[in-house]
Amino acid sequence: MYFTKSPGTINSKASFAITPMKKTPHEDHNYGVTVTGLDLNEIDEADVRRLADAIWTHKVVVVKGQKDLPPAKQWELVTRFDPDAPQVHSHGDMKTFNSKGGLLSKHREVIGIPGAENVRLIGKGFQGEDHYGIKNKTITKPLSHDWHGKQLPEEEFEAGNVRFQRWHMDAPLYARDPAWFTTLRCVKRPTEPEVNIRWDDGSGLSMKAEPGLTAFISNVQMYELMTEDEKKMADYSWVEYAPHPYMWIGDCKGNSNGLGLVSQGKEKKLEDLGGFDPKDVKTYPMVWVNPVTGEKAFQVHGICARRLFLRSSPTEEPRIVEDVVEIRNLLRLIQERILKPEYILIPSLEEGDIVMWANYQMFHTAIDYPASYGPRTMHQANIASSAPPMGPHPIPGAA
């Protein structure tokens, strides 16, 4: 196992308490815990490993009561989770993010916090007179529904009707490998009124939530919902992602349920991406294996997939799919099964709580809300991992 510092090797008792998140009889997700009794400013190395173990095992972890955690300490924790990783945010420094971020930087304003640039300020509205050196900043370009192909009427949005913005994992998918974990500390957010999250895809589905939160689905549960033939295909298949993938899809639009792209032929030509190194193009298995629990996740970031290599055995010659419409239809058939209210977790966060999740098992999305509800301030940080994800079977020819 390449995770030489795997937290699974730490068996002694943690100094903090882990409590499963409460769920209603209507909820069918099987992940998510709350951690109490832990000060991340003073966490020792053994508890860093135990906390990492908890994230791998429970997939979404809310660590309570971290109001006094400065950005530099949040970044320090992220680097301690994966000390062999390159010491930069998974999407690179701010210059790289703004120049190569494409879709990610086009539709939102992200600010590196002075003195801890790898911790990113994301939010909405006025951020305060002096927020860790950021003076009198009002974020006027938060995550919104502008990216969706089907417009959400402004009057409906202002009445509290919203959508999932974009289901994704935090992954550059070019040059650097995805972060094992993402950390998101809640500094400030409105707590009411509730928003009404609509799928707007013809399904009639909707659900309510507090404003300013993040939603999660488990790609482990997604894998469990697949047929045996689909699992066999996924176990032996792999994905090639586009170079500079978020630039490649920079002019594309998303589906109204936040999952996948509307196929309009707006992907950029590779020669228009400003140059790329073929050795930095990423190819990953369709299924990623959890290094601690052994669980399998159907972990395919469909909006960035350029080619699929499909086979159902180690001896079968793969069928190569390059038509993005076919790619998206195939993935949507599998991934939309999990996109139902009973499988979605939207954990509540108090100011000072920090939510951490396993990027190798989860998709997540922001949920916008009307500006009249109040400002939102979050500190986000992750680090490109020191080793790529592994599948249940090796990709032929992979180093």
Tab-separated table of C-alpha atoms in Angstrom, residues 22-398:
chain	number	residue	atom	x	y	z
A	22	LYS	CA	-28.271	11.910	13.637
A	23	LYS	CA	-30.530	11.140	10.718
A	24	THR	CA	-34.250	10.869	10.199
A	25	PRO	CA	-36.077	7.660	9.167
A	26	HIS	CA	-36.262	9.135	5.652
A	27	GLU	CA	-32.469	9.385	5.289
A	28	ASP	CA	-30.520	6.438	3.894
A	29	HIS	CA	-26.944	7.726	3.745
A	30	ASN	CA	-24.469	5.669	5.752
A	31	TYR	CA	-21.671	8.101	6.580
A	32	GLY	CA	-20.936	11.227	8.620
A	33	VAL	CA	-19.738	11.760	12.205
A	34	THR	CA	-19.131	14.611	14.640
A	35	VAL	CA	-15.862	14.980	16.555
A	36	THR	CA	-15.735	16.719	19.940
A	37	GLY	CA	-13.057	17.220	22.562
A	38	LEU	CA	-10.331	18.172	20.090
A	39	ASP	CA	-8.367	21.432	19.765
A	40	LEU	CA	-6.819	21.525	16.289
A	41	ASN	CA	-4.377	24.203	17.470
A	42	GLU	CA	-2.803	21.666	19.833
A	43	ILE	CA	-3.338	18.341	18.052
A	44	ASP	CA	-0.454	15.874	18.438
A	45	GLU	CA	0.846	13.566	15.729
A	46	ALA	CA	-0.988	10.484	16.992
A	47	ASP	CA	-4.329	12.295	16.926
A	48	VAL	CA	-3.587	13.673	13.434
A	49	ARG	CA	-3.351	10.064	12.284
A	50	ARG	CA	-6.469	9.079	14.224
A	51	LEU	CA	-8.393	12.002	12.740
A	52	ALA	CA	-7.252	10.995	9.252
A	53	ASP	CA	-8.405	7.455	10.023
A	54	ALA	CA	-11.807	8.828	11.029
A	55	ILE	CA	-12.112	10.752	7.739
A	56	TRP	CA	-11.212	7.714	5.649
A	57	THR	CA	-13.643	5.585	7.643
A	58	HIS	CA	-16.620	7.924	8.071
A	59	LYS	CA	-16.071	10.029	4.906
A	60	VAL	CA	-17.549	13.278	6.303
A	61	VAL	CA	-16.334	14.540	9.695
A	62	VAL	CA	-17.429	17.743	11.448
A	63	VAL	CA	-14.923	18.835	14.103
A	64	LYS	CA	-16.751	21.078	16.522
A	65	GLY	CA	-15.559	24.214	18.267
A	66	GLN	CA	-12.609	25.513	16.226
A	67	LYS	CA	-13.367	29.249	16.417
A	68	ASP	CA	-9.778	30.051	17.366
A	69	LEU	CA	-8.136	28.120	14.520
A	70	PRO	CA	-6.093	30.603	12.443
A	71	PRO	CA	-5.618	29.977	8.704
A	72	ALA	CA	-1.949	29.095	9.140
A	73	LYS	CA	-2.863	26.349	11.604
A	74	GLN	CA	-5.528	24.992	9.255
A	75	TRP	CA	-2.934	24.733	6.488
A	76	GLU	CA	-0.456	23.131	8.887
A	77	LEU	CA	-3.016	20.435	9.697
A	78	VAL	CA	-3.638	19.797	5.999
A	79	THR	CA	0.092	19.280	5.405
A	80	ARG	CA	0.343	16.957	8.418
A	81	PHE	CA	-2.353	14.736	6.951
A	82	ASP	CA	-0.074	14.113	3.955
A	83	PRO	CA	3.471	15.233	4.860
A	84	ASP	CA	5.015	13.855	1.659
A	85	ALA	CA	2.711	15.927	-0.564
A	86	PRO	CA	3.873	19.031	-2.473
A	87	GLN	CA	3.320	21.998	-0.176
A	88	VAL	CA	0.730	23.819	-2.244
A	89	HIS	CA	-3.060	23.828	-2.615
A	90	SER	CA	-4.243	21.102	-4.998
A	91	HIS	CA	-5.298	23.742	-7.550
A	92	GLY	CA	-1.908	25.469	-7.298
A	93	ASP	CA	-1.058	28.971	-6.107
A	94	MET	CA	-3.484	31.835	-6.720
A	95	LYS	CA	-1.729	32.893	-9.929
A	96	THR	CA	-2.081	29.377	-11.355
A	97	PHE	CA	-5.690	29.078	-10.182
A	98	ASN	CA	-6.719	32.382	-11.735
A	99	SER	CA	-4.931	31.732	-15.039
A	100	LYS	CA	-5.687	28.015	-15.484
A	101	GLY	CA	-8.771	27.561	-13.294
A	102	GLY	CA	-11.174	27.996	-16.199
A	103	LEU	CA	-14.663	27.114	-14.999
A	104	LEU	CA	-13.547	27.174	-11.341
A	105	SER	CA	-12.208	30.722	-11.354
A	106	LYS	CA	-14.676	32.079	-13.926
A	107	HIS	CA	-17.800	31.513	-11.841
A	108	ARG	CA	-16.617	32.504	-8.375
A	109	GLU	CA	-14.271	34.787	-6.496
A	110	VAL	CA	-11.631	32.959	-4.471
A	111	ILE	CA	-9.095	34.830	-2.335
A	112	GLY	CA	-5.869	33.530	-0.815
A	113	ILE	CA	-5.625	34.601	2.821
A	114	PRO	CA	-2.546	36.797	3.412
A	115	GLY	CA	0.202	34.844	5.131
A	116	ALA	CA	-1.605	31.554	4.434
A	117	GLU	CA	-2.413	31.773	0.711
A	118	ASN	CA	-3.125	28.052	0.445
A	119	VAL	CA	-6.146	28.601	2.662
A	120	ARG	CA	-8.797	30.084	0.415
A	121	LEU	CA	-11.507	32.505	1.469
A	122	ILE	CA	-14.760	31.582	-0.242
A	123	GLY	CA	-18.068	33.133	0.589
A	124	LYS	CA	-20.701	35.711	-0.170
A	125	GLY	CA	-21.276	39.324	0.789
A	126	PHE	CA	-19.298	41.583	3.131
A	127	GLN	CA	-16.389	39.802	4.779
A	128	GLY	CA	-15.641	42.387	7.460
A	129	GLU	CA	-13.481	45.456	7.943
A	130	ASP	CA	-10.346	43.334	8.384
A	131	HIS	CA	-10.558	39.605	7.799
A	132	TYR	CA	-7.047	38.275	8.440
A	133	GLY	CA	-5.643	41.182	6.431
A	134	ILE	CA	-8.367	41.271	3.790
A	135	LYS	CA	-9.813	44.765	4.184
A	136	ASN	CA	-13.451	45.740	3.608
A	137	LYS	CA	-14.020	42.997	1.060
A	138	THR	CA	-17.446	42.271	-0.399
A	139	ILE	CA	-17.672	39.110	-2.491
A	140	THR	CA	-20.088	39.864	-5.292
A	141	LYS	CA	-19.343	36.771	-7.382
A	142	PRO	CA	-20.219	33.788	-5.193
A	143	LEU	CA	-21.084	30.351	-6.492
A	144	SER	CA	-24.392	30.754	-8.273
A	145	HIS	CA	-26.750	29.126	-10.731
A	146	ASP	CA	-25.368	31.082	-13.696
A	147	TRP	CA	-23.458	27.969	-14.721
A	148	HIS	CA	-26.625	25.927	-15.268
A	149	GLY	CA	-27.929	25.550	-18.794
A	150	LYS	CA	-31.532	25.937	-17.631
A	151	GLN	CA	-31.955	29.345	-16.045
A	152	LEU	CA	-33.415	29.669	-12.555
A	153	PRO	CA	-35.710	32.722	-12.633
A	154	GLU	CA	-34.420	35.464	-10.354
A	155	GLU	CA	-37.755	35.959	-8.589
A	156	GLU	CA	-37.869	32.238	-7.727
A	157	PHE	CA	-34.302	32.374	-6.404
A	158	GLU	CA	-35.042	35.427	-4.261
A	159	ALA	CA	-38.009	33.513	-2.814
A	160	GLY	CA	-35.576	30.869	-1.533
A	161	ASN	CA	-35.691	28.324	-4.356
A	162	VAL	CA	-32.171	27.130	-5.123
A	163	ARG	CA	-30.236	24.275	-6.695
A	164	PHE	CA	-27.159	22.163	-6.110
A	165	GLN	CA	-24.477	24.178	-7.831
A	166	ARG	CA	-22.005	21.552	-9.128
A	167	TRP	CA	-21.404	18.034	-7.825
A	168	HIS	CA	-17.672	17.364	-7.850
A	169	MET	CA	-14.600	16.168	-6.044
A	170	ASP	CA	-11.734	18.549	-5.321
A	171	ALA	CA	-9.276	17.474	-7.973
A	172	PRO	CA	-7.053	19.356	-10.428
A	173	LEU	CA	-7.067	16.301	-12.756
A	174	TYR	CA	-3.952	17.665	-14.460
A	175	ALA	CA	-0.332	17.753	-13.247
A	176	ARG	CA	-1.285	17.148	-9.590
A	177	ASP	CA	-3.206	14.328	-7.936
A	178	PRO	CA	-6.467	14.873	-6.016
A	179	ALA	CA	-6.350	15.741	-2.343
A	180	TRP	CA	-7.096	12.913	0.058
A	181	PHE	CA	-9.148	15.294	2.187
A	182	THR	CA	-10.643	18.777	1.969
A	183	THR	CA	-11.094	20.975	5.041
A	184	LEU	CA	-13.698	23.751	5.204
A	185	ARG	CA	-13.984	25.930	8.308
A	186	CYS	CA	-17.189	27.853	8.887
A	187	VAL	CA	-16.359	31.382	10.020
A	188	LYS	CA	-19.772	32.913	9.373
A	189	ARG	CA	-23.001	31.950	7.649
A	190	PRO	CA	-26.722	32.707	7.838
A	191	THR	CA	-28.802	30.008	9.514
A	192	GLU	CA	-32.294	30.988	8.345
A	193	PRO	CA	-34.627	30.948	6.595
A	194	GLU	CA	-34.351	27.528	4.995
A	195	VAL	CA	-33.809	27.197	1.255
A	196	ASN	CA	-35.803	24.886	-0.989
A	197	ILE	CA	-33.370	22.895	-3.140
A	198	ARG	CA	-34.927	21.875	-6.447
A	199	TRP	CA	-33.624	19.354	-8.967
A	200	ASP	CA	-35.464	21.079	-11.852
A	201	ASP	CA	-34.713	18.087	-14.080
A	202	GLY	CA	-38.218	16.747	-14.541
A	203	SER	CA	-37.996	14.436	-11.514
A	204	GLY	CA	-39.984	16.754	-9.249
A	205	LEU	CA	-37.459	16.135	-6.456
A	206	SER	CA	-36.651	18.763	-3.852
A	207	MET	CA	-35.406	19.047	-0.271
A	208	LYS	CA	-34.985	21.767	2.326
A	209	ALA	CA	-31.813	22.843	4.126
A	210	GLU	CA	-30.293	25.655	6.132
A	211	PRO	CA	-28.521	28.233	3.946
A	212	GLY	CA	-24.779	28.393	3.390
A	213	LEU	CA	-23.998	24.694	3.742
A	214	THR	CA	-22.334	21.975	1.654
A	215	ALA	CA	-24.113	18.844	0.404
A	216	PHE	CA	-22.516	15.401	0.056
A	217	ILE	CA	-23.171	12.121	-1.736
A	218	SER	CA	-21.175	8.939	-1.262
A	219	ASN	CA	-19.656	7.315	-4.312
A	220	VAL	CA	-19.245	4.183	-2.191
A	221	GLN	CA	-23.034	3.994	-1.913
A	222	MET	CA	-23.174	4.778	-5.622
A	223	TYR	CA	-20.996	1.729	-6.307
A	224	GLU	CA	-23.215	-0.404	-4.079
A	225	LEU	CA	-26.256	0.585	-6.187
A	226	MET	CA	-24.623	-0.660	-9.401
A	227	THR	CA	-25.460	-4.022	-10.975
A	228	GLU	CA	-22.878	-6.801	-10.849
A	229	ASP	CA	-22.152	-6.335	-14.570
A	230	GLU	CA	-21.681	-2.588	-14.044
A	231	LYS	CA	-19.333	-3.216	-11.122
A	232	LYS	CA	-17.254	-5.626	-13.172
A	233	MET	CA	-17.006	-3.091	-15.995
A	234	ALA	CA	-16.081	-0.279	-13.581
A	235	ASP	CA	-13.498	-2.372	-11.714
A	236	TYR	CA	-11.485	-2.985	-14.885
A	237	SER	CA	-12.020	0.333	-16.701
A	238	TRP	CA	-10.320	3.722	-16.567
A	239	VAL	CA	-10.752	7.375	-17.477
A	240	GLU	CA	-8.531	9.851	-19.280
A	241	TYR	CA	-9.197	13.435	-18.253
A	242	ALA	CA	-8.745	16.437	-20.509
A	243	PRO	CA	-5.601	18.564	-20.184
A	244	HIS	CA	-6.323	21.721	-18.196
A	245	PRO	CA	-9.820	20.237	-17.806
A	246	TYR	CA	-11.536	23.261	-16.272
A	247	MET	CA	-10.297	25.443	-19.123
A	248	TRP	CA	-11.460	22.767	-21.580
A	249	ILE	CA	-15.027	23.060	-20.217
A	250	GLY	CA	-14.802	26.769	-19.403
A	251	ASP	CA	-17.638	27.679	-21.799
A	252	CYS	CA	-19.867	24.697	-20.983
A	253	LYS	CA	-23.077	24.694	-18.968
A	254	GLY	CA	-24.201	22.313	-16.249
A	255	ASN	CA	-27.362	20.331	-15.677
A	256	SER	CA	-29.923	21.869	-13.352
A	257	ASN	CA	-29.487	19.133	-10.716
A	258	GLY	CA	-25.783	20.026	-10.524
A	259	LEU	CA	-24.591	16.670	-11.902
A	260	GLY	CA	-22.760	16.674	-15.211
A	261	LEU	CA	-22.757	18.929	-18.255
A	262	VAL	CA	-25.261	19.908	-20.900
A	263	SER	CA	-23.734	18.656	-24.155
A	264	GLN	CA	-23.634	21.684	-26.438
A	265	GLY	CA	-20.319	21.140	-28.205
A	266	LYS	CA	-18.703	24.034	-26.313
A	267	GLU	CA	-15.585	22.170	-25.173
A	268	LYS	CA	-12.423	23.963	-26.264
A	269	LYS	CA	-10.100	22.422	-28.812
A	270	LEU	CA	-6.931	21.087	-27.228
A	271	GLU	CA	-4.821	23.460	-29.300
A	272	ASP	CA	-6.707	26.380	-27.747
A	273	LEU	CA	-5.738	25.485	-24.169
A	274	GLY	CA	-2.462	27.391	-24.285
A	275	GLY	CA	-0.171	24.392	-24.362
A	276	PHE	CA	0.052	21.360	-22.103
A	277	ASP	CA	2.469	18.576	-21.238
A	278	PRO	CA	1.133	15.137	-22.231
A	279	LYS	CA	2.845	13.573	-19.226
A	280	ASP	CA	0.688	15.764	-16.962
A	281	VAL	CA	-2.572	14.473	-18.455
A	282	LYS	CA	-4.231	12.321	-15.800
A	283	THR	CA	-5.573	8.805	-16.242
A	284	TYR	CA	-7.305	7.239	-13.258
A	285	PRO	CA	-9.278	4.067	-12.536
A	286	MET	CA	-13.045	4.350	-12.568
A	287	VAL	CA	-13.141	2.767	-9.118
A	288	TRP	CA	-10.985	4.066	-6.261
A	289	VAL	CA	-10.209	1.831	-3.295
A	290	ASN	CA	-10.237	3.304	0.220
A	291	PRO	CA	-6.744	2.559	1.639
A	292	VAL	CA	-8.065	2.104	5.184
A	293	THR	CA	-11.443	0.370	4.790
A	294	GLY	CA	-10.985	-1.306	1.397
A	295	GLU	CA	-14.332	0.114	0.197
A	296	LYS	CA	-14.792	0.782	-3.497
A	297	ALA	CA	-16.088	4.103	-4.844
A	298	PHE	CA	-17.270	4.838	-8.384
A	299	GLN	CA	-15.141	7.972	-8.576
A	300	VAL	CA	-15.461	9.495	-12.031
A	301	HIS	CA	-15.514	13.280	-12.479
A	302	GLY	CA	-17.729	13.224	-15.533
A	303	ILE	CA	-17.545	16.920	-16.446
A	304	CYS	CA	-13.813	16.579	-17.133
A	305	ALA	CA	-13.704	13.095	-18.693
A	306	ARG	CA	-12.415	13.142	-22.274
A	307	ARG	CA	-12.006	9.416	-22.957
A	308	LEU	CA	-13.245	6.219	-21.324
A	309	PHE	CA	-11.517	2.847	-21.653
A	310	LEU	CA	-14.166	0.206	-20.972
A	311	ARG	CA	-13.610	-3.484	-20.336
A	312	SER	CA	-14.940	-6.146	-17.960
A	313	SER	CA	-11.919	-8.407	-17.533
A	314	PRO	CA	-8.123	-8.121	-17.469
A	315	THR	CA	-7.791	-9.857	-20.841
A	316	GLU	CA	-10.464	-7.924	-22.723
A	317	GLU	CA	-9.368	-5.263	-25.201
A	318	PRO	CA	-10.879	-1.991	-23.939
A	319	ARG	CA	-13.538	-0.179	-25.918
A	320	ILE	CA	-12.441	3.450	-26.188
A	321	VAL	CA	-15.226	6.026	-25.924
A	322	GLU	CA	-14.295	9.517	-27.129
A	323	ASP	CA	-17.753	10.944	-27.811
A	324	VAL	CA	-18.433	13.196	-24.796
A	325	VAL	CA	-22.193	12.813	-25.272
A	326	GLU	CA	-21.890	9.031	-24.949
A	327	ILE	CA	-19.512	9.439	-21.992
A	328	ARG	CA	-21.942	11.686	-20.151
A	329	ASN	CA	-24.958	9.509	-20.885
A	330	LEU	CA	-23.173	6.419	-19.590
A	331	LEU	CA	-22.036	8.139	-16.404
A	332	ARG	CA	-25.380	9.831	-15.755
A	333	LEU	CA	-27.148	6.451	-15.919
A	334	ILE	CA	-25.039	5.315	-12.949
A	335	GLN	CA	-24.491	8.509	-10.996
A	336	GLU	CA	-28.045	9.845	-10.905
A	337	ARG	CA	-29.174	6.817	-8.869
A	338	ILE	CA	-27.572	8.290	-5.765
A	339	LEU	CA	-28.883	11.805	-6.438
A	340	LYS	CA	-31.991	11.469	-4.293
A	341	PRO	CA	-32.851	13.269	-1.052
A	342	GLU	CA	-32.486	10.151	1.095
A	343	TYR	CA	-28.845	9.689	0.072
A	344	ILE	CA	-27.770	13.329	0.451
A	345	LEU	CA	-26.150	14.611	3.647
A	346	ILE	CA	-26.117	18.351	4.359
A	347	PRO	CA	-24.429	18.640	7.768
A	348	SER	CA	-25.225	21.740	9.798
A	349	LEU	CA	-22.234	23.877	10.806
A	350	GLU	CA	-21.986	26.322	13.666
A	351	GLU	CA	-19.499	29.163	13.436
A	352	GLY	CA	-16.096	27.684	14.198
A	353	ASP	CA	-16.938	24.139	13.085
A	354	ILE	CA	-14.718	22.624	10.408
A	355	VAL	CA	-15.980	19.926	8.066
A	356	MET	CA	-13.499	17.511	6.507
A	357	TRP	CA	-14.238	14.919	3.876
A	358	ALA	CA	-12.606	12.115	1.915
A	359	ASN	CA	-12.242	13.259	-1.683
A	360	TYR	CA	-11.534	9.693	-2.780
A	361	GLN	CA	-15.032	8.565	-1.788
A	362	MET	CA	-17.324	11.603	-2.022
A	363	PHE	CA	-18.863	14.210	-4.281
A	364	HIS	CA	-19.934	17.518	-2.787
A	365	THR	CA	-21.513	20.774	-3.882
A	366	ALA	CA	-22.149	24.273	-2.641
A	367	ILE	CA	-25.737	25.501	-2.408
A	368	ASP	CA	-26.348	29.179	-3.129
A	369	TYR	CA	-28.894	31.320	-1.283
A	370	PRO	CA	-30.336	34.841	-1.652
A	371	ALA	CA	-27.932	37.593	-0.600
A	372	SER	CA	-30.594	39.060	1.667
A	373	TYR	CA	-30.054	36.135	4.070
A	374	GLY	CA	-26.631	37.521	5.069
A	375	PRO	CA	-22.901	37.002	4.453
A	376	ARG	CA	-21.050	33.699	4.311
A	377	THR	CA	-17.360	33.250	5.152
A	378	MET	CA	-15.549	29.927	4.773
A	379	HIS	CA	-11.882	28.923	4.861
A	380	GLN	CA	-11.102	26.066	2.475
A	381	ALA	CA	-7.831	24.158	2.204
A	382	ASN	CA	-6.594	20.923	0.693
A	383	ILE	CA	-3.311	19.652	-0.679
A	384	ALA	CA	-2.510	17.661	-3.819
A	385	SER	CA	-1.817	14.140	-2.592
A	386	SER	CA	1.576	12.509	-2.489
A	387	ALA	CA	0.268	9.444	-4.352
A	388	PRO	CA	-2.553	8.887	-6.855
A	389	PRO	CA	-5.701	6.862	-6.216
A	390	MET	CA	-5.511	3.117	-6.738
A	391	GLY	CA	-8.148	0.923	-8.308
A	392	PRO	CA	-8.980	-2.718	-7.692
A	393	HIS	CA	-6.963	-3.647	-10.799
A	394	PRO	CA	-3.985	-1.882	-12.423
A	395	ILE	CA	-4.376	0.177	-15.563
A	396	PRO	CA	-2.423	-1.561	-18.362
A	397	GLY	CA	0.828	0.222	-19.120
A	398	ALA	CA	0.591	2.541	-16.109
